[in-house]
Amino acid sequence: QVQLVESGGGLVQAGGSLRLSCAASGRTFSNYAMSWFRQAPGRERQFVATISWSGRSTYYADSVKGRFTISRDNAKNTVYLQMNSLKREDTAVYYCAAPPLDRAYVSGTLRTDEYDYWGQGTQVTVSS
C-alpha cells in the first residue's frame, strides 16, 4: 500500500518561505510522477505543481509559477515543495499525491481524480 506523509507546514508572514516534504513508501518511488495540490477553506482542491519520475520535467499552476519549486530525491523517496514569497492567498492545506500503480513513467496531471494516493495534508498559513 502506498503511503504519503507530508511535513513542513506552519505559520509564516507574507513574503516568507517554507519547504514542504512528502515521504513516500510502498512502491518504487522513482517510477512515478508526483504532484502537490492545495485546498483552502470552502474551496475545491487545486493543482499546484507536478514533477516527472526522473525529476527532469516540472509544471506549475500560474498562481505559483516563479515562487514555488518542486523537486524530488529518489534516493530518499521524498518530494519537496519550496515556497518563496508567500502570499495570504497561499493559505491552505497542502497535499502530495501519487498516481495509480499502472501509471509508471507517465507525466503527472492537473486533475485530482487521476490520483489514487494522497497524504494527510499539512497546513500552511500566511499572515499579513
mmCIF file of C-alpha atoms in Angstrom:
data_model
loop_
_atom_site.group_PDB
_atom_site.id
_atom_site.type_symbol
_atom_site.label_atom_id
_atom_site.label_comp_id
_atom_site.label_asym_id
_atom_site.label_seq_id
_atom_site.Cartn_x
_atom_site.Cartn_y
_atom_site.Cartn_z
ATOM 1 C CA GLN A 1 0.000 0.000 0.000
ATOM 2 C CA VAL A 2 1.339 3.394 -0.976
ATOM 3 C CA GLN A 3 1.683 5.815 1.905
ATOM 4 C CA LEU A 4 2.430 9.521 1.699
ATOM 5 C CA VAL A 5 3.341 11.646 4.702
ATOM 6 C CA GLU A 6 3.662 15.429 4.383
ATOM 7 C CA SER A 7 5.535 17.696 6.764
ATOM 8 C CA GLY A 8 6.896 21.215 6.929
ATOM 9 C CA GLY A 9 3.767 23.314 7.118
ATOM 10 C CA GLY A 10 3.294 26.134 9.585
ATOM 11 C CA LEU A 11 2.586 29.795 10.144
ATOM 12 C CA VAL A 12 4.672 32.304 8.192
ATOM 13 C CA GLN A 13 4.451 36.012 7.443
ATOM 14 C CA ALA A 14 3.712 37.219 3.957
ATOM 15 C CA GLY A 15 6.912 37.316 1.936
ATOM 16 C CA GLY A 16 8.394 34.439 3.881
ATOM 17 C CA SER A 17 9.330 30.911 2.849
ATOM 18 C CA LEU A 18 8.525 27.337 3.772
ATOM 19 C CA ARG A 19 9.664 23.975 2.456
ATOM 20 C CA LEU A 20 7.212 21.105 2.440
ATOM 21 C CA SER A 21 8.297 17.479 2.289
ATOM 22 C CA CYS A 22 6.388 14.368 1.317
ATOM 23 C CA ALA A 23 7.871 10.992 2.214
ATOM 24 C CA ALA A 24 6.574 8.079 0.164
ATOM 25 C CA SER A 25 6.614 4.342 0.802
ATOM 26 C CA GLY A 26 5.000 1.207 -0.527
ATOM 27 C CA ARG A 27 6.242 1.110 -4.114
ATOM 28 C CA THR A 28 9.147 2.114 -6.341
ATOM 29 C CA PHE A 29 9.018 5.874 -5.846
ATOM 30 C CA SER A 30 11.345 6.702 -8.725
ATOM 31 C CA ASN A 31 8.988 5.214 -11.341
ATOM 32 C CA TYR A 32 6.171 7.736 -10.782
ATOM 33 C CA ALA A 33 5.452 11.402 -11.222
ATOM 34 C CA MET A 34 4.478 13.197 -8.023
ATOM 35 C CA SER A 35 2.333 16.265 -7.501
ATOM 36 C CA TRP A 36 1.280 18.837 -4.941
ATOM 37 C CA PHE A 37 -2.242 20.161 -4.518
ATOM 38 C CA ARG A 38 -3.795 22.560 -2.029
ATOM 39 C CA GLN A 39 -7.216 23.217 -0.592
ATOM 40 C CA ALA A 40 -8.320 26.437 1.051
ATOM 41 C CA PRO A 41 -11.407 26.556 3.314
ATOM 42 C CA GLY A 42 -14.607 26.412 1.283
ATOM 43 C CA ARG A 43 -12.785 25.835 -1.980
ATOM 44 C CA GLU A 44 -12.049 22.857 -4.171
ATOM 45 C CA ARG A 45 -8.692 21.154 -4.099
ATOM 46 C CA GLN A 46 -6.483 22.709 -6.756
ATOM 47 C CA PHE A 47 -3.318 21.737 -8.568
ATOM 48 C CA VAL A 48 -0.055 23.382 -7.501
ATOM 49 C CA ALA A 49 2.862 21.587 -9.155
ATOM 50 C CA THR A 50 3.996 18.279 -10.616
ATOM 51 C CA ILE A 51 7.363 16.661 -11.263
ATOM 52 C CA SER A 52 8.213 13.796 -13.595
ATOM 53 C CA TRP A 53 9.506 10.462 -12.379
ATOM 54 C CA SER A 54 13.066 11.445 -13.312
ATOM 55 C CA GLY A 55 12.800 14.949 -11.910
ATOM 56 C CA ARG A 56 13.761 16.487 -15.247
ATOM 57 C CA SER A 57 10.337 17.941 -16.009
ATOM 58 C CA THR A 58 8.177 20.168 -13.835
ATOM 59 C CA TYR A 59 4.936 22.082 -14.306
ATOM 60 C CA TYR A 60 3.294 24.721 -12.137
ATOM 61 C CA ALA A 61 -0.027 26.429 -11.682
ATOM 62 C CA ASP A 62 0.125 30.013 -12.909
ATOM 63 C CA SER A 63 -0.611 31.265 -9.399
ATOM 64 C CA VAL A 64 2.651 29.856 -8.000
ATOM 65 C CA LYS A 65 4.955 29.986 -11.026
ATOM 66 C CA GLY A 66 8.192 31.768 -10.228
ATOM 67 C CA ARG A 67 7.633 31.487 -6.452
ATOM 68 C CA PHE A 68 7.352 27.735 -5.805
ATOM 69 C CA THR A 69 9.782 24.997 -6.803
ATOM 70 C CA ILE A 70 9.007 21.285 -6.810
ATOM 71 C CA SER A 71 11.877 18.816 -6.574
ATOM 72 C CA ARG A 72 12.490 15.213 -5.625
ATOM 73 C CA ASP A 73 15.170 12.995 -4.154
ATOM 74 C CA ASN A 74 14.573 9.486 -5.425
ATOM 75 C CA ALA A 75 17.213 8.071 -3.099
ATOM 76 C CA LYS A 76 15.164 9.347 -0.149
ATOM 77 C CA ASN A 77 11.727 8.625 -1.660
ATOM 78 C CA THR A 78 10.803 12.230 -0.985
ATOM 79 C CA VAL A 79 9.279 15.076 -2.968
ATOM 80 C CA TYR A 80 9.642 18.692 -1.868
ATOM 81 C CA LEU A 81 7.841 21.968 -2.419
ATOM 82 C CA GLN A 82 9.927 25.068 -1.784
ATOM 83 C CA MET A 83 7.606 28.025 -1.344
ATOM 84 C CA ASN A 84 9.044 31.537 -1.503
ATOM 85 C CA SER A 85 7.448 34.985 -1.481
ATOM 86 C CA LEU A 86 4.386 33.553 0.192
ATOM 87 C CA LYS A 87 1.113 35.446 -0.036
ATOM 88 C CA ARG A 88 -2.007 35.320 2.123
ATOM 89 C CA GLU A 89 -3.816 33.595 -0.721
ATOM 90 C CA ASP A 90 -1.379 30.687 -0.436
ATOM 91 C CA THR A 91 -3.010 29.760 2.872
ATOM 92 C CA ALA A 92 -4.367 26.218 2.516
ATOM 93 C CA VAL A 93 -3.867 22.595 3.424
ATOM 94 C CA TYR A 94 -1.213 21.209 1.092
ATOM 95 C CA TYR A 95 -1.368 17.612 -0.098
ATOM 96 C CA CYS A 96 1.049 15.475 -2.039
ATOM 97 C CA ALA A 97 -0.424 12.990 -4.466
ATOM 98 C CA ALA A 98 0.720 9.904 -6.339
ATOM 99 C CA PRO A 99 -0.810 8.343 -9.444
ATOM 100 C CA PRO A 100 -2.242 4.833 -9.786
ATOM 101 C CA LEU A 101 0.056 1.820 -9.953
ATOM 102 C CA ASP A 102 -0.448 1.439 -13.712
ATOM 103 C CA ARG A 103 0.840 4.964 -14.486
ATOM 104 C CA ALA A 104 4.571 4.424 -14.089
ATOM 105 C CA TYR A 105 6.675 6.729 -16.276
ATOM 106 C CA VAL A 106 3.623 8.839 -17.146
ATOM 107 C CA SER A 107 3.541 12.607 -16.675
ATOM 108 C CA GLY A 108 1.555 13.991 -13.799
ATOM 109 C CA THR A 109 -1.823 15.601 -14.442
ATOM 110 C CA LEU A 110 -3.735 18.550 -13.049
ATOM 111 C CA ARG A 111 -6.881 16.570 -12.198
ATOM 112 C CA THR A 112 -7.463 15.359 -8.657
ATOM 113 C CA ASP A 113 -9.468 12.349 -9.886
ATOM 114 C CA GLU A 114 -6.403 10.955 -11.650
ATOM 115 C CA TYR A 115 -4.538 10.372 -8.409
ATOM 116 C CA ASP A 116 -5.122 7.341 -6.227
ATOM 117 C CA TYR A 117 -2.924 8.167 -3.262
ATOM 118 C CA TRP A 118 -2.951 11.220 -1.026
ATOM 119 C CA GLY A 119 -1.170 12.291 2.098
ATOM 120 C CA GLN A 120 -2.948 13.571 5.178
ATOM 121 C CA GLY A 121 -2.109 17.163 4.339
ATOM 122 C CA THR A 122 -0.084 19.859 6.048
ATOM 123 C CA GLN A 123 -1.469 23.283 6.953
ATOM 124 C CA VAL A 124 0.216 26.399 5.590
ATOM 125 C CA THR A 125 -0.986 29.704 6.995
ATOM 126 C CA VAL A 126 0.360 33.001 5.676
ATOM 127 C CA SER A 127 -0.299 36.070 7.788
ATOM 128 C CA SER A 128 -0.136 39.658 6.642
#
